[in-house]
Structures are given as C-alpha cells and as structure tokens.
Coordinates of C-alpha atoms in Angstrom, one line a residue:
Chain F
M1 CA 98.4 109.7 117.2
I2 CA 96.5 107.2 115.1
R3 CA 94.9 107.8 111.8
L4 CA 91.9 105.7 110.9
S5 CA 91.3 106.1 107.2
V6 CA 88.4 104.8 105.3
F7 CA 88.8 104.5 101.5
Y8 CA 86.0 104.0 98.9
P9 CA 87.7 102.5 95.8
S10 CA 86.2 103.5 92.5
T11 CA 84.1 100.5 91.4
E12 CA 82.4 99.9 88.1
G13 CA 78.7 100.9 88.4
A14 CA 79.0 102.0 92.0
T15 CA 77.4 105.2 93.4
F16 CA 78.6 107.6 96.1
D17 CA 76.5 110.4 97.5
H18 CA 79.2 113.0 98.6
D19 CA 76.6 115.3 100.1
Y20 CA 75.0 112.7 102.3
Y21 CA 78.5 111.5 103.3
R22 CA 79.6 115.0 104.3
N23 CA 76.4 116.1 105.9
K24 CA 75.1 113.0 107.6
H25 CA 77.4 110.0 107.7
V26 CA 80.7 111.5 108.8
P27 CA 79.0 113.8 111.4
L28 CA 77.4 110.6 112.8
C29 CA 80.8 108.9 113.0
V30 CA 82.3 112.0 114.7
K31 CA 79.5 112.1 117.2
T32 CA 79.4 108.4 117.9
W33 CA 83.1 108.2 118.5
G34 CA 83.4 111.5 120.4
L35 CA 86.0 113.0 118.0
D36 CA 86.9 116.6 117.4
G37 CA 86.3 116.2 113.7
A38 CA 87.4 114.5 110.5
E39 CA 88.9 115.2 107.1
I40 CA 86.9 114.2 104.1
D41 CA 88.4 113.6 100.7
K42 CA 86.5 113.9 97.5
G43 CA 88.5 112.0 94.9
V44 CA 89.8 113.9 91.9
D45 CA 92.3 111.4 90.4
G46 CA 93.4 108.0 91.7
P47 CA 91.8 104.8 92.9
N48 CA 89.4 106.3 95.5
V49 CA 86.1 108.1 94.9
A50 CA 86.2 109.3 98.5
A51 CA 87.9 108.8 101.8
V52 CA 87.8 110.1 105.4
H53 CA 90.5 110.4 108.0
F54 CA 89.8 110.3 111.7
K55 CA 92.4 110.9 114.3
F56 CA 92.6 109.1 117.6
E57 CA 94.9 109.7 120.6
S58 CA 96.1 106.1 120.6
L59 CA 95.3 102.5 119.4
D60 CA 93.7 102.0 122.8
A61 CA 91.2 104.7 121.9
V62 CA 90.3 103.1 118.6
R63 CA 89.2 99.8 119.9
P64 CA 86.4 101.0 122.2
A65 CA 85.2 103.3 119.5
M66 CA 84.9 100.4 117.1
A67 CA 83.2 98.3 119.8
A68 CA 80.8 101.2 120.8
E69 CA 77.1 100.5 120.7
G70 CA 76.6 103.3 118.1
T71 CA 79.1 101.8 115.7
A72 CA 76.4 99.4 114.4
A73 CA 74.3 102.3 113.4
V74 CA 77.3 103.8 111.6
L75 CA 77.8 100.7 109.6
A76 CA 74.1 100.3 108.9
D77 CA 74.2 103.8 107.4
V78 CA 76.7 102.9 104.7
P79 CA 74.1 101.7 102.1
N80 CA 72.4 105.1 102.4
Y81 CA 75.3 106.8 100.5
T82 CA 77.2 104.1 98.6
S83 CA 77.3 100.7 97.2
I84 CA 81.1 100.6 97.5
T85 CA 82.6 98.3 100.2
P86 CA 84.8 100.6 102.4
V87 CA 88.4 99.7 103.0
L88 CA 89.8 100.5 106.5
Q89 CA 93.4 101.5 107.2
T90 CA 94.8 102.1 110.7
S91 CA 98.1 103.9 110.8
E92 CA 100.5 105.5 113.3
I93 CA 101.1 109.1 112.4
V94 CA 104.8 109.6 112.3
D95 CA 105.7 112.9 114.2
Chain X
M1 CA 92.7 122.5 99.6
I2 CA 94.0 119.5 97.7
R3 CA 95.4 116.4 99.3
L4 CA 98.0 114.4 97.4
S5 CA 98.3 111.0 99.1
V6 CA 100.8 108.4 98.2
F7 CA 100.0 104.9 99.3
Y8 CA 102.4 101.9 99.5
P9 CA 100.2 98.8 99.4
S10 CA 101.6 95.8 101.3
T11 CA 103.2 93.5 98.8
E12 CA 104.5 90.0 99.3
G13 CA 108.2 90.0 99.7
A14 CA 108.5 93.8 99.5
T15 CA 110.5 96.0 101.8
F16 CA 110.0 99.5 103.1
D17 CA 112.6 101.5 105.1
H18 CA 110.4 103.7 107.3
D19 CA 113.4 105.6 108.7
Y20 CA 114.8 106.5 105.3
Y21 CA 111.3 107.5 104.2
R22 CA 110.8 109.8 107.2
N23 CA 114.3 111.3 107.4
K24 CA 115.3 111.5 103.8
H25 CA 112.6 111.0 101.2
V26 CA 109.6 112.9 102.5
P27 CA 111.8 115.9 103.5
L28 CA 113.1 115.8 99.9
C29 CA 109.5 116.0 98.6
V30 CA 108.7 118.8 101.0
K31 CA 111.7 120.8 99.9
T32 CA 111.3 120.1 96.2
W33 CA 107.7 121.2 96.2
G34 CA 108.1 124.1 98.7
L35 CA 105.5 122.7 101.1
D36 CA 105.1 123.5 104.8
G37 CA 105.2 119.8 105.7
A38 CA 103.6 116.4 105.3
E39 CA 101.9 113.8 107.4
I40 CA 103.5 110.4 107.3
D41 CA 101.6 107.2 108.1
K42 CA 103.2 104.0 109.3
G43 CA 100.7 101.2 108.6
V44 CA 99.4 99.3 111.6
D45 CA 96.5 97.4 110.0
G46 CA 95.0 97.6 106.5
P47 CA 96.2 97.4 103.0
N48 CA 99.0 99.9 103.2
V49 CA 102.5 99.6 104.7
A50 CA 103.0 103.3 104.6
A51 CA 101.5 106.5 103.2
V52 CA 102.1 110.2 103.0
H53 CA 99.7 113.1 102.7
F54 CA 100.8 116.4 101.2
K55 CA 98.5 119.5 101.1
F56 CA 98.5 121.9 98.2
E57 CA 96.5 125.2 98.0
S58 CA 94.8 124.1 94.7
L59 CA 95.0 121.8 91.8
D60 CA 96.8 124.5 89.9
A61 CA 99.6 124.3 92.5
V62 CA 100.0 120.5 92.2
R63 CA 100.7 120.4 88.4
P64 CA 103.8 122.7 88.5
A65 CA 105.1 120.7 91.5
M66 CA 104.8 117.4 89.6
A67 CA 106.5 119.0 86.6
A68 CA 109.3 120.6 88.7
E69 CA 112.8 119.7 87.8
G70 CA 113.5 118.2 91.2
T71 CA 110.6 115.8 90.9
A72 CA 112.7 113.5 88.8
A73 CA 115.1 113.2 91.7
V74 CA 112.2 112.5 94.1
L75 CA 111.1 109.6 91.8
A76 CA 114.6 108.3 91.4
D77 CA 114.9 108.1 95.2
V78 CA 112.0 105.6 95.6
P79 CA 114.1 102.5 95.1
N80 CA 116.3 103.7 98.0
Y81 CA 113.6 102.9 100.5
T82 CA 111.1 100.5 98.9
S83 CA 110.4 97.9 96.2
I84 CA 106.7 98.8 96.4
T85 CA 105.1 100.7 93.5
P86 CA 103.5 103.8 95.0
V87 CA 99.9 104.6 94.3
L88 CA 98.9 108.2 93.9
Q89 CA 95.6 109.8 95.0
T90 CA 94.6 113.4 94.4
S91 CA 91.6 114.6 96.4
E92 CA 89.8 117.7 97.2
I93 CA 89.6 118.2 101.0
V94 CA 85.9 118.8 101.8
D95 CA 85.9 121.2 104.7

C-alpha cells in the first residue's frame, strides 16, 4: 500500500479553514481519485497545521490519479481554504 | 483519536536503517507505550526518508506515554538506526 500524505506547514500569517478542508476539499479529492476515504489531521503540536493521508493500492494507482482530469480542480480549490503551500509525501506503508 | 507522527526528513549524508526501524525500534515504542500497533512509512518521494504514525485514544493518553520510564530507552535507541533528528507532530484525527 502507498500513503500519499499532504502536509500544511505552519506559516507566519497563513490561514487554514479546517471546516472547508474537511467538508469540501478532502471529499473532492476522495471523489476525484475514487478512494474509499482519507484520514484528516488537525495539528495540535508540531510543524503542521493540518495534513491528510490517502491510501492507494500501489504506485501505479497514484500516477493516473494525479494525472486525472479532475486533479486540476482539486489543485484550483486549495486557495479556497489556505494560503499555505502544501507539501506532498509519497511513502510505501511497511506491513 | 490522536495521531502522533514522527518524521525523518531527508538530510544530506544521513543514514536510516529501515530494517532496524521496523523490526526493533517501532516494536519497542509499541511495547513501551502499550499500543496496538503503528503504521510505518518508507519514503518514496517527498521530504521524509521515513515516518511512523501512532494512534492514542486522547491527548491525556499521550502525555503519560511520553513521560513513561521506558521512553528514555526509546530515545536512546534512535542513534542505532539513524543520524537524522526526528520531527514530532501531534494531531487530532478528524473523523
């Protein structure tokens, strides 16, 4: 399994709308990429204000999702909830 | 639920023993803190070489774990698998 994590590092003066992220943006991602769901993190302590973790069956399943037509709309939605530049991490989930 | 994530940012010249991490270090964490398990990430692309995610029932359950006697041994074990300084993130998991 592959975990695609998106981190939002705490940034001076930046805003993050957790409600919009949870209710609009992440559901759009899940729908666009045909996933079962996602885990959303609301930062309590540490470098990130928020994060999300998506699971894909394989790396071969990530690439077409990122290239999907709807992904442009996902990216265009980012300014609707934050001024932070997201940081992407792709990882193999070890057993 | 609370997610305690530990990230190992890719660092010039640093080493990371994924086998030791998976087979020795994370099991030591799980045992020390009385958890059901953990999810280990092996970085494929992005800022982190590795990460781990532990779930706790509440913030009130994290603090005694961090203060537990065995946590000193967990921290002392870090140089056995990496020269990277771990970055901790505590987050509330938004359902």
